[in-house]
Short mmCIF file of C-alpha atoms in Angstrom, two decimals:
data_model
loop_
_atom_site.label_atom_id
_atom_site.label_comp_id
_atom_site.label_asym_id
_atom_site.label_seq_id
_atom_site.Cartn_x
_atom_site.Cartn_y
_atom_site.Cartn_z
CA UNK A 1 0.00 0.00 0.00
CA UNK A 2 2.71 2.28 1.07
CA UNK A 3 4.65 1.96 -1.91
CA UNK A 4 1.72 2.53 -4.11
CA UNK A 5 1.42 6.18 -3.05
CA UNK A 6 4.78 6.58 -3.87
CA UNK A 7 4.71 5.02 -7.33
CA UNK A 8 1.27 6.94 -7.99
CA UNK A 9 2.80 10.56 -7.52
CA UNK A 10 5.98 9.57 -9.12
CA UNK A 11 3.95 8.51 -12.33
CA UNK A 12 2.06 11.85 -11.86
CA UNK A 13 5.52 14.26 -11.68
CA UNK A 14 6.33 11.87 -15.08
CA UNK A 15 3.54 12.42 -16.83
CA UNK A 16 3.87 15.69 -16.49
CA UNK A 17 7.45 16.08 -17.63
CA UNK A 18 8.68 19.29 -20.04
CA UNK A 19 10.41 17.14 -22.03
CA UNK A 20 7.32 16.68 -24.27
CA UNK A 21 7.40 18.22 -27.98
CA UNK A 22 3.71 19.13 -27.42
CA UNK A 23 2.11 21.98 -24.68
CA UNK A 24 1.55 20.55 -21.64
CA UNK A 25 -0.52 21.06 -19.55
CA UNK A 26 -0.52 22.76 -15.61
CA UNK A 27 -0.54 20.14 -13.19
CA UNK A 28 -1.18 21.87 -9.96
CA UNK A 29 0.24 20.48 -7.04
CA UNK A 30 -0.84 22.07 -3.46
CA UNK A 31 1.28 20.71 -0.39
CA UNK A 32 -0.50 21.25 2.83
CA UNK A 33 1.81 21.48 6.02
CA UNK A 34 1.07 20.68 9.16
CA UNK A 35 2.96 20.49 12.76
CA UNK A 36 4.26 17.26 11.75
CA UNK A 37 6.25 18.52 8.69
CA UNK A 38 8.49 20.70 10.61
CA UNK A 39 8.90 18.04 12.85
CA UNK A 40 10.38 15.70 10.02
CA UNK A 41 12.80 18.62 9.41
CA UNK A 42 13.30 19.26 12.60
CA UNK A 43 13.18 16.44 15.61
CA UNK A 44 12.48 18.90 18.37
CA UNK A 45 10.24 20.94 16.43
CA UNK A 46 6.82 21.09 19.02
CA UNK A 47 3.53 19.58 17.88
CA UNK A 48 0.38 21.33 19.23
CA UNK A 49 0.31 19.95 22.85
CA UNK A 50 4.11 20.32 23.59
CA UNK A 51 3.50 23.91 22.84
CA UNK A 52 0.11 24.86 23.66
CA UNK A 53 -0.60 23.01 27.19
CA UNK A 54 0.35 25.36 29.96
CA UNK A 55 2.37 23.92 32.95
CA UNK A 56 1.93 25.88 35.76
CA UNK A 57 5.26 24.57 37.10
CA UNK A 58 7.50 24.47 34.30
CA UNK A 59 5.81 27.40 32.18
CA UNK A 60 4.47 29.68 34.54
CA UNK A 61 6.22 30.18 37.22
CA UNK A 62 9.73 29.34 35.35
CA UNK A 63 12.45 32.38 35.51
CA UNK A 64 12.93 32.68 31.87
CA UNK A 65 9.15 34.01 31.41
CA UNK A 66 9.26 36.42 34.24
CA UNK A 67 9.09 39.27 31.64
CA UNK A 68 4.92 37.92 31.30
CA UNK A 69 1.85 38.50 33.58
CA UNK A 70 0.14 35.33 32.53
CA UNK A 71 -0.15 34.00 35.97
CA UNK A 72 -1.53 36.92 37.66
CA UNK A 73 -4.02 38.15 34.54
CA UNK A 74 -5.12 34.23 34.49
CA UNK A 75 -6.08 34.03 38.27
CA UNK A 76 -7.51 37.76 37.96
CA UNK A 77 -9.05 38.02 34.67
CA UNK A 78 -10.18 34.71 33.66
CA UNK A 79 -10.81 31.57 35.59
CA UNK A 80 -10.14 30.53 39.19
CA UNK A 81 -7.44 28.11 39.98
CA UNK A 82 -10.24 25.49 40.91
CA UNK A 83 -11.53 25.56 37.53
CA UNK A 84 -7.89 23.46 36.72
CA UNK A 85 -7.80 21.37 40.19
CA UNK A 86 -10.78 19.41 37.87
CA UNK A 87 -9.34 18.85 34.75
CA UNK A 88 -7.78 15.05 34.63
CA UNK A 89 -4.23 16.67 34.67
CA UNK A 90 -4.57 19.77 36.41
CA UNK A 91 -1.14 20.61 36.18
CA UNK A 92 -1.48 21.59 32.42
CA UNK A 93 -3.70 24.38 31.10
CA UNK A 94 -6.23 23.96 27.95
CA UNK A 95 -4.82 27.28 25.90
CA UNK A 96 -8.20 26.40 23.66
CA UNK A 97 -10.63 26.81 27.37
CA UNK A 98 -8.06 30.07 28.11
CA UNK A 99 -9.40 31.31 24.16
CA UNK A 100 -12.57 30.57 24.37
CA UNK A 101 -13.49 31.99 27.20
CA UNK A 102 -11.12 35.08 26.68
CA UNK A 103 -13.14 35.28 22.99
CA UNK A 104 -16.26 34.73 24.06
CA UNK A 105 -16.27 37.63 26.91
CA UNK A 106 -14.85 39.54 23.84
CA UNK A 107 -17.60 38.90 21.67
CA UNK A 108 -20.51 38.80 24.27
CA UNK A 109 -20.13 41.76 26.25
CA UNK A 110 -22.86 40.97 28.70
CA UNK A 111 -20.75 38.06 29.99
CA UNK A 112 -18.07 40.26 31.31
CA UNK A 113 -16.88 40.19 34.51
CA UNK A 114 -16.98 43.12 36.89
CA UNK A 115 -13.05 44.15 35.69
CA UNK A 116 -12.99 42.81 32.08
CA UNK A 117 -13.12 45.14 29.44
CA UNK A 118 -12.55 44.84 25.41
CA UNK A 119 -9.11 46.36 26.09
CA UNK A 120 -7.40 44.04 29.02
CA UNK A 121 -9.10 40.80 27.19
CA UNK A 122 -7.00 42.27 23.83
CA UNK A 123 -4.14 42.93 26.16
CA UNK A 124 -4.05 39.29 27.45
CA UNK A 125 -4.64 37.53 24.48
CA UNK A 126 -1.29 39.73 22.59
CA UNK A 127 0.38 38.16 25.72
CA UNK A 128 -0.79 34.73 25.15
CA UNK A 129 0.57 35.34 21.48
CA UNK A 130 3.53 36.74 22.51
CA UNK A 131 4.39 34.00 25.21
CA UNK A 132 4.10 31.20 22.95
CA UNK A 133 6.45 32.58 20.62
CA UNK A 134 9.16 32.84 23.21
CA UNK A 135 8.02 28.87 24.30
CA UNK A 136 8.46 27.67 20.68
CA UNK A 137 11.80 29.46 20.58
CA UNK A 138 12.85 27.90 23.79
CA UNK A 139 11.72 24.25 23.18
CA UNK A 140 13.51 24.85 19.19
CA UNK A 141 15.38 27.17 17.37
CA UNK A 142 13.41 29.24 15.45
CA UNK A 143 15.45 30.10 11.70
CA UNK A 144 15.79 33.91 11.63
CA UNK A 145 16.58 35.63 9.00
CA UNK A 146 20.39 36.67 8.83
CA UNK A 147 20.90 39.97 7.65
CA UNK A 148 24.70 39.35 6.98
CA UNK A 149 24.14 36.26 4.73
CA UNK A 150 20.90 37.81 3.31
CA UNK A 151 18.91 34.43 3.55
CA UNK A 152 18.07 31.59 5.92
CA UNK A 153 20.63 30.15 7.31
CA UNK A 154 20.23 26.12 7.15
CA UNK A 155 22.41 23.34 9.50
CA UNK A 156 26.04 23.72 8.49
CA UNK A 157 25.83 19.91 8.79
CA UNK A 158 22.34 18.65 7.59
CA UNK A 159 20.68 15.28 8.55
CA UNK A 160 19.89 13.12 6.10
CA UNK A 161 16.12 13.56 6.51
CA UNK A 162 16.76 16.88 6.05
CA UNK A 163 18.98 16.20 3.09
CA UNK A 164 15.71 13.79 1.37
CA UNK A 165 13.60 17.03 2.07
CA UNK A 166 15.72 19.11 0.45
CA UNK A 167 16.23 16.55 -2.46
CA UNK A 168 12.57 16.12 -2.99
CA UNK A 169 11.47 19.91 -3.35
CA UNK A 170 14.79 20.53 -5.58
CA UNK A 171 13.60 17.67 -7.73
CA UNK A 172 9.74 19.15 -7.86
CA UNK A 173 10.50 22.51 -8.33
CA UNK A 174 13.30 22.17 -11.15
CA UNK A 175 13.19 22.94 -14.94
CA UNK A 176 13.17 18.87 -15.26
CA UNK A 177 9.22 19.11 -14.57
CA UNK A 178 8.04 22.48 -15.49
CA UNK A 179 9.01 24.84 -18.55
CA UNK A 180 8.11 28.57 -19.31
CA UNK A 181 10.76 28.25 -22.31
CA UNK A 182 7.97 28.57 -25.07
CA UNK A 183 6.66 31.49 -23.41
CA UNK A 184 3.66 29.86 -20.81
CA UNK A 185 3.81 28.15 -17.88
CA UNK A 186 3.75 24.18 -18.66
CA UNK A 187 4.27 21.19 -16.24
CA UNK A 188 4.42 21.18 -12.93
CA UNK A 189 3.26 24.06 -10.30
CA UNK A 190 3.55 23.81 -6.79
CA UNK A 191 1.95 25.99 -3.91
CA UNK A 192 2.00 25.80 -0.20
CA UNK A 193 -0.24 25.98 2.22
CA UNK A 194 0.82 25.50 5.71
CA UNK A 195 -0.61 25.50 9.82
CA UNK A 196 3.12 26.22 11.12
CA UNK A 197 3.95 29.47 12.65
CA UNK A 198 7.64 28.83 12.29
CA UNK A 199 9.83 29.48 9.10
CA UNK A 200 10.85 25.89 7.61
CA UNK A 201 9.35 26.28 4.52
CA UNK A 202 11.32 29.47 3.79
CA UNK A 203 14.34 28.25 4.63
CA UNK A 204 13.63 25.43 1.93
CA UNK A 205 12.93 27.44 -0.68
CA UNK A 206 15.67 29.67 0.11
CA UNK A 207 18.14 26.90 -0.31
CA UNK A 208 16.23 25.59 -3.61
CA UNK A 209 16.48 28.95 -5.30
CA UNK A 210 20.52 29.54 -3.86
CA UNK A 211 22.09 31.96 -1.87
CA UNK A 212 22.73 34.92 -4.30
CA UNK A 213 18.47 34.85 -4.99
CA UNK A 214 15.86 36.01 -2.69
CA UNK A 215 12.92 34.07 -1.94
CA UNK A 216 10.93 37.12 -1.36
CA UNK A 217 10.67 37.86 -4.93
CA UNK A 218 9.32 35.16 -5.98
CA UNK A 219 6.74 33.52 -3.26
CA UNK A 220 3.23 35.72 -2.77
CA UNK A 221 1.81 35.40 0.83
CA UNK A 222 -2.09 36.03 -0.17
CA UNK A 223 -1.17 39.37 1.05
CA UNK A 224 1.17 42.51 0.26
CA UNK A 225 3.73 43.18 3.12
CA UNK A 226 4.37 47.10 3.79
CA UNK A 227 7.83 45.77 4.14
CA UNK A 228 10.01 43.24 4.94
CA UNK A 229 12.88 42.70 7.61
CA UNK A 230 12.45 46.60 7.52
CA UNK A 231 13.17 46.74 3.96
CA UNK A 232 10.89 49.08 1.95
CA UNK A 233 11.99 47.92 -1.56
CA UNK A 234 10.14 45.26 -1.19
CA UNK A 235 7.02 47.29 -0.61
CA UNK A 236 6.99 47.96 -4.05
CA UNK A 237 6.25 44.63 -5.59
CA UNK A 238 2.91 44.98 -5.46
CA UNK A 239 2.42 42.25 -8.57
CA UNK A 240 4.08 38.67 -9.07
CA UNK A 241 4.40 37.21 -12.59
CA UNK A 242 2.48 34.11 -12.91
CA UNK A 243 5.41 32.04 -14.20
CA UNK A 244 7.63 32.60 -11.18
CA UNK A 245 6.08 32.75 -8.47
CA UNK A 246 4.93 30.05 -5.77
CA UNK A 247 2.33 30.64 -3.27
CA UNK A 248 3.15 30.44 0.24
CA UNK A 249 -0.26 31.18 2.24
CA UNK A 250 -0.07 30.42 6.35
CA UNK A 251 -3.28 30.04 7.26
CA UNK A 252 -2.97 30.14 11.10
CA UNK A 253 -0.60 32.88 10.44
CA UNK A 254 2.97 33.39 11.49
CA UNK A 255 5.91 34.34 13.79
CA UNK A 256 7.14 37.31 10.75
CA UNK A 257 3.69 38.68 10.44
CA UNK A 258 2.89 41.99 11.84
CA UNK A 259 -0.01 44.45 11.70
CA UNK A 260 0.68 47.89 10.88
CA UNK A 261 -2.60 50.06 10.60
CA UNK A 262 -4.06 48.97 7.43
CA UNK A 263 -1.03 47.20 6.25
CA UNK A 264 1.46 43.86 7.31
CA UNK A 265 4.93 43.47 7.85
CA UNK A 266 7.01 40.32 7.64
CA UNK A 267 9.44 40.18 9.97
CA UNK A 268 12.02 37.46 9.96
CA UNK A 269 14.61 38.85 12.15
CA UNK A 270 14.48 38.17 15.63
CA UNK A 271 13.22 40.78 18.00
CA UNK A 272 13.60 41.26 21.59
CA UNK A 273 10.59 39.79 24.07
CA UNK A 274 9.92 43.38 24.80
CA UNK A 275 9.18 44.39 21.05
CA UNK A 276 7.37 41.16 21.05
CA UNK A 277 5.27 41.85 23.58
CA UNK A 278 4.28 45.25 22.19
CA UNK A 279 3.38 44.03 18.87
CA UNK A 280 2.75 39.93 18.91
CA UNK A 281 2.84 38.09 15.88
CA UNK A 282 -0.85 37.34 13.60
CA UNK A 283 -1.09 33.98 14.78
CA UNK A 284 -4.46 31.68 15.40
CA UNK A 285 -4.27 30.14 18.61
CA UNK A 286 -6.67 27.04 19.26
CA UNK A 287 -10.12 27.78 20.67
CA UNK A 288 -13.06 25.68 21.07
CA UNK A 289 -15.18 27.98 18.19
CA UNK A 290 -11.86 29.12 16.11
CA UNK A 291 -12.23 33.29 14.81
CA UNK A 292 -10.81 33.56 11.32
CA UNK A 293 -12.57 37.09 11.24
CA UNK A 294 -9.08 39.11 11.42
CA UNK A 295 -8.16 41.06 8.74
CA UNK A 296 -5.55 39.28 7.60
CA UNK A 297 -7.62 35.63 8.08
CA UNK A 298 -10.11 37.41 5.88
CA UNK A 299 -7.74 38.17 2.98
CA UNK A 300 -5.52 34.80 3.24
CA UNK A 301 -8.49 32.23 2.95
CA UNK A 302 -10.18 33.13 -0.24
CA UNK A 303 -6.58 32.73 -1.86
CA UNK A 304 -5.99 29.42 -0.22
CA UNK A 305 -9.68 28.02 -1.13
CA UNK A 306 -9.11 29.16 -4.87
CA UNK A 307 -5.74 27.46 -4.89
CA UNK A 308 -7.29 24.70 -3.98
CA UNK A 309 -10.03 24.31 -6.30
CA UNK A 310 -7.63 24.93 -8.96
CA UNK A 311 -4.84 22.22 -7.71
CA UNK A 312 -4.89 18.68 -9.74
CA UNK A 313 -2.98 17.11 -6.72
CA UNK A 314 -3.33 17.67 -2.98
CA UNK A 315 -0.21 15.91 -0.58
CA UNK A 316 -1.38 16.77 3.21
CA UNK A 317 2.23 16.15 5.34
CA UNK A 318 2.13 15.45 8.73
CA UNK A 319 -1.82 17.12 10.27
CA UNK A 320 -3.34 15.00 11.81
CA UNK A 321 -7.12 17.19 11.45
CA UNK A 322 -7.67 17.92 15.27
CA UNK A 323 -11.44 18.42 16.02
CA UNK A 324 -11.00 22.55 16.86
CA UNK A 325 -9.89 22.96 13.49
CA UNK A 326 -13.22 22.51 12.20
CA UNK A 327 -12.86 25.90 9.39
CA UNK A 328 -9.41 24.00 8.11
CA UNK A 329 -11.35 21.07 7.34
CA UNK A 330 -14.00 22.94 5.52
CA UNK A 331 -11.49 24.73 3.77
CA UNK A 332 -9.60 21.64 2.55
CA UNK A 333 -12.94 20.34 1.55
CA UNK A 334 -12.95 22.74 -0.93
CA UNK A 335 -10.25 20.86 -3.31
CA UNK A 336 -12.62 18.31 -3.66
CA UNK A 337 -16.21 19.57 -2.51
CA UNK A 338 -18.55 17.00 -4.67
CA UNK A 339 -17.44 13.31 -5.71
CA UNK A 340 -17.47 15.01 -9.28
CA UNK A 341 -14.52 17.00 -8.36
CA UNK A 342 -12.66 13.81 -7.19
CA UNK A 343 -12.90 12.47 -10.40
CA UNK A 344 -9.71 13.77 -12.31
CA UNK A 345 -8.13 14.64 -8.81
CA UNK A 346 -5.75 13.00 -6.26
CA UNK A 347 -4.83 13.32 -2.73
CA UNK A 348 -1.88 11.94 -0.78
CA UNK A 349 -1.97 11.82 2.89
CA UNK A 350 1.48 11.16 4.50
CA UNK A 351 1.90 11.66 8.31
CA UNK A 352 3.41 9.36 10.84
CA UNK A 353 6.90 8.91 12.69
CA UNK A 354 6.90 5.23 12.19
CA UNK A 355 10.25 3.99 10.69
CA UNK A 356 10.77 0.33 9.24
CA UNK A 357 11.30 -2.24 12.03
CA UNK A 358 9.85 -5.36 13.28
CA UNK A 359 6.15 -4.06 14.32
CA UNK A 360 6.17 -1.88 11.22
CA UNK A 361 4.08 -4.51 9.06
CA UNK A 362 2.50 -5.60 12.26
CA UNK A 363 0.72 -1.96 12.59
CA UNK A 364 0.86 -0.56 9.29
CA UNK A 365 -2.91 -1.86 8.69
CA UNK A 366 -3.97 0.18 12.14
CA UNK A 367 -2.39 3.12 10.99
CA UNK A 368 -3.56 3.30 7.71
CA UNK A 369 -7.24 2.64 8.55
CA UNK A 370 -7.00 5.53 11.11
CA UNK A 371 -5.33 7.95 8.72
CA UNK A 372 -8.18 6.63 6.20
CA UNK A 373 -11.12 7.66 8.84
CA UNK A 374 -9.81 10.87 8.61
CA UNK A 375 -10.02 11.45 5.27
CA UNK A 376 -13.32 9.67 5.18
CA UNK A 377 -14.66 12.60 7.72
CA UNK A 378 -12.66 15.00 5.51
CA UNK A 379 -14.83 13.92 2.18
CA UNK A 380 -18.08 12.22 3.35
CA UNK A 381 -19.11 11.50 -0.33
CA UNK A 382 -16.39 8.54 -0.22
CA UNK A 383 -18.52 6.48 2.05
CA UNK A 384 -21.04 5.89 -0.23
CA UNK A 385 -18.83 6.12 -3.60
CA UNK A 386 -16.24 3.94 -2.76
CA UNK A 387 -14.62 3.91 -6.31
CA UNK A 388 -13.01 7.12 -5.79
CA UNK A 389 -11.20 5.50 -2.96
CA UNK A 390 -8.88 4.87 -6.22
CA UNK A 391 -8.01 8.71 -6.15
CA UNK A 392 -6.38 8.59 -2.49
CA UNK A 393 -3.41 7.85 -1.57
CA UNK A 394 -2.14 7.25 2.02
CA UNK A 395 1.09 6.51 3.69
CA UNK A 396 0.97 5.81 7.15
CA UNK A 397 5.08 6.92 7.76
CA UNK A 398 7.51 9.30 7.83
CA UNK A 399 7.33 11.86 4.96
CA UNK A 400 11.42 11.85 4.09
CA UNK A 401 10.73 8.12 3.59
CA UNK A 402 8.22 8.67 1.12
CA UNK A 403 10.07 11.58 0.02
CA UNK A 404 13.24 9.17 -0.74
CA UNK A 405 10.89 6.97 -2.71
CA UNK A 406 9.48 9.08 -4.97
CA UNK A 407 13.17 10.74 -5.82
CA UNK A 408 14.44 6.79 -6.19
CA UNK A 409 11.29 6.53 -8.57
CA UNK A 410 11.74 9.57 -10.75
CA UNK A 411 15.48 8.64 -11.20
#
């Protein structure tokens, strides 16, 4: 089954190969990133409840957060410290309760307390934002930009997962698979969409396209950035040609993203907690009823539900659909919203950590049929139209294994 998946997108990349004396036509691949893609570059890169459950021993009372008031606007603003005594580990805190009942005082006013205003609920919530920034930096490094080298710095010594990563996207991305020689776009085209606050992805691309490129020309972010890493040049693309540039759409937003009035910044360089903590990055947090109403929610999803409707091929890496994100499902419903749209579309779903070893045939079968009840609850339709089972593919392992395979495949 495994190897299937991989033999099915290889044949697709193939198929699609500029080496044809005839047009070709777009083959639009979408690659949606979850938690557990970072993670495959990146071994100590958190998944959602290493960063967002709250210890009150090791999180909120440690030294290194002293610079935040979490503890004392939690146990003043929001919920009594018996409200946690209940919970079946009481030592960690649901951020998604903390939300949404922070959100829902914000969007109910009659449920405020005696000392809760819209201003001090705003004011905790850009703390919240700004505190798990500074967790996710101290559980990982997060991949600044570096002025000096005028790129993303990647390991001087990569991995060899991280070297299959880096193989794979080379390989999709090249000339070998897409052409714009005869004066349109032909082959290949892949987009991104991706959960992840943090910057692997850039860093990726940055290596793809070299060191004396930048990847700011050349990736559109569903939105125009006023500048970025304080460089107004930038400001002035305010158009990408079709032909070189790859979408790169976060839609739970991002570490570099930064309101300014009516405008964004992207900010890759690091900043101190303090400038942090006076403007926290655009990020989603989880909430039992999710708000995508922001400004910059509003302008990124349109983009990411047209690229999806438009996209032949949809590869989900390493999300695992959580319940909360109930508008992400929607949203990825919308590559394939009727059974007729399934038709002349495919989807590969590859998330797991499992590597070969004895008990890897032994639970392949569980794993798959779990990842497979996920995508049945992602596309209803396929319970009663079980034919266009024969459109998805799923592989129940680590994506730089299935990464290696298809590279061993197209070569």
């Amino acid at each position: 089954m495994s190897e299937k998946s991989i033999k099915e997108f290889a044949r697709i990349i193939k198929t699609f190969s500029s080496n044809s004396t005839s047009y070709l036509p777009i083959c639009n691949i979408s690659f949606f990133l979850g938690a557990g893609f970072s993670k495959a570059w990146d071994q100590r890169s958190p998944i959602g409840s290493e960063l967002f459950d709250l210890n009150t021993s090791t999180d909120l009372n440690a030294k290194k957060y002293d610079v935040f008031k979490l503890p004392d606007l939690l146990s003043q603003f929001l919920i009594s410290h018996d409200y946690y005594s209940v919970r079946p580990h009481p030592k960690e805190l649901q951020l998604k309760d903390i939300m949404y009942n922070l959100s829902m005082q914000l969007k109910y006013p009659d449920l405020r307390s005696r000392y809760i205003d819209a201003q001090n609920i705003q004011l905790i919530i850009n703390e919240i934002k700004s505190f798990i920034q500074q967790k996710f930096e101290n559980i990982t490094e997060i991949n600044y930009f570096d002025e000096k080298l005028s790129r993303f710095p990647y390991p001087n010594n990569l991995n060899e997962d991280q070297r299959a990563i880096l193989n794979f996207f080379k390989t999709i991305l090249s000339d070998t698979y897409s052409d714009r020689s005869r004066g349109i776009y032909e082959g290949i085209r892949s987009d991104f969409i991706t959960t992840n606050y943090d910057f692997t992805i850039e860093t990726i691309l940055n290596y793809i396209w070299g060191e004396d490129d930048s990847i700011f020309l050349y990736i559109y972010r569903g939105i125009t950035p006023e500048e970025i890493c304080g460089c107004h040049p930038y400001s002035r693309i305010v158009s990408h040609d079709y032909g070189l540039t790859k979408n790169l759409i976060k839609i739970n937003g991002g570490f570099e993203i930064l309101a300014n009035e009516n405008f964004y910044k992207l900010e890759y360089r690091k900043r101190k907690t303090e400038d942090i903590l006076k403007n926290p990055p655009q990020i989603m947090l989880p909430n039992k009823e999710q708000d995508y109403t922001d400004n910059y929610f509003k302008a990124v999803f349109p983009k990411a539900v047209r690229l999806l409707q438009e996209s032949q091929v949809l590869v989900i890496v390493g999300y695992s659909m959580p319940e909360e994100d109930s508008l992400i499902r929607i949203l990825l419903r919308q590559f394939a919203e009727k059974s007729e749209d399934l038709l002349f579309k495919n989807i590969f779903y590859i998330t797991g950590k499992e590597r070969k070893n004895e008990d890897y045939e032994k639970t392949y079968d569980e794993r798959y049929q779990k990842l497979k009840q996920l995508i049945l609850s992602l596309y209803p339709y396929l319970n009663n139209k079980k034919q266009l089972l024969s459109s998805i593919f799923i592989y129940p392992g680590h994506f730089c294994d299935w990464a290696k395979g298809v590279i061993e495949e197209l070569t």
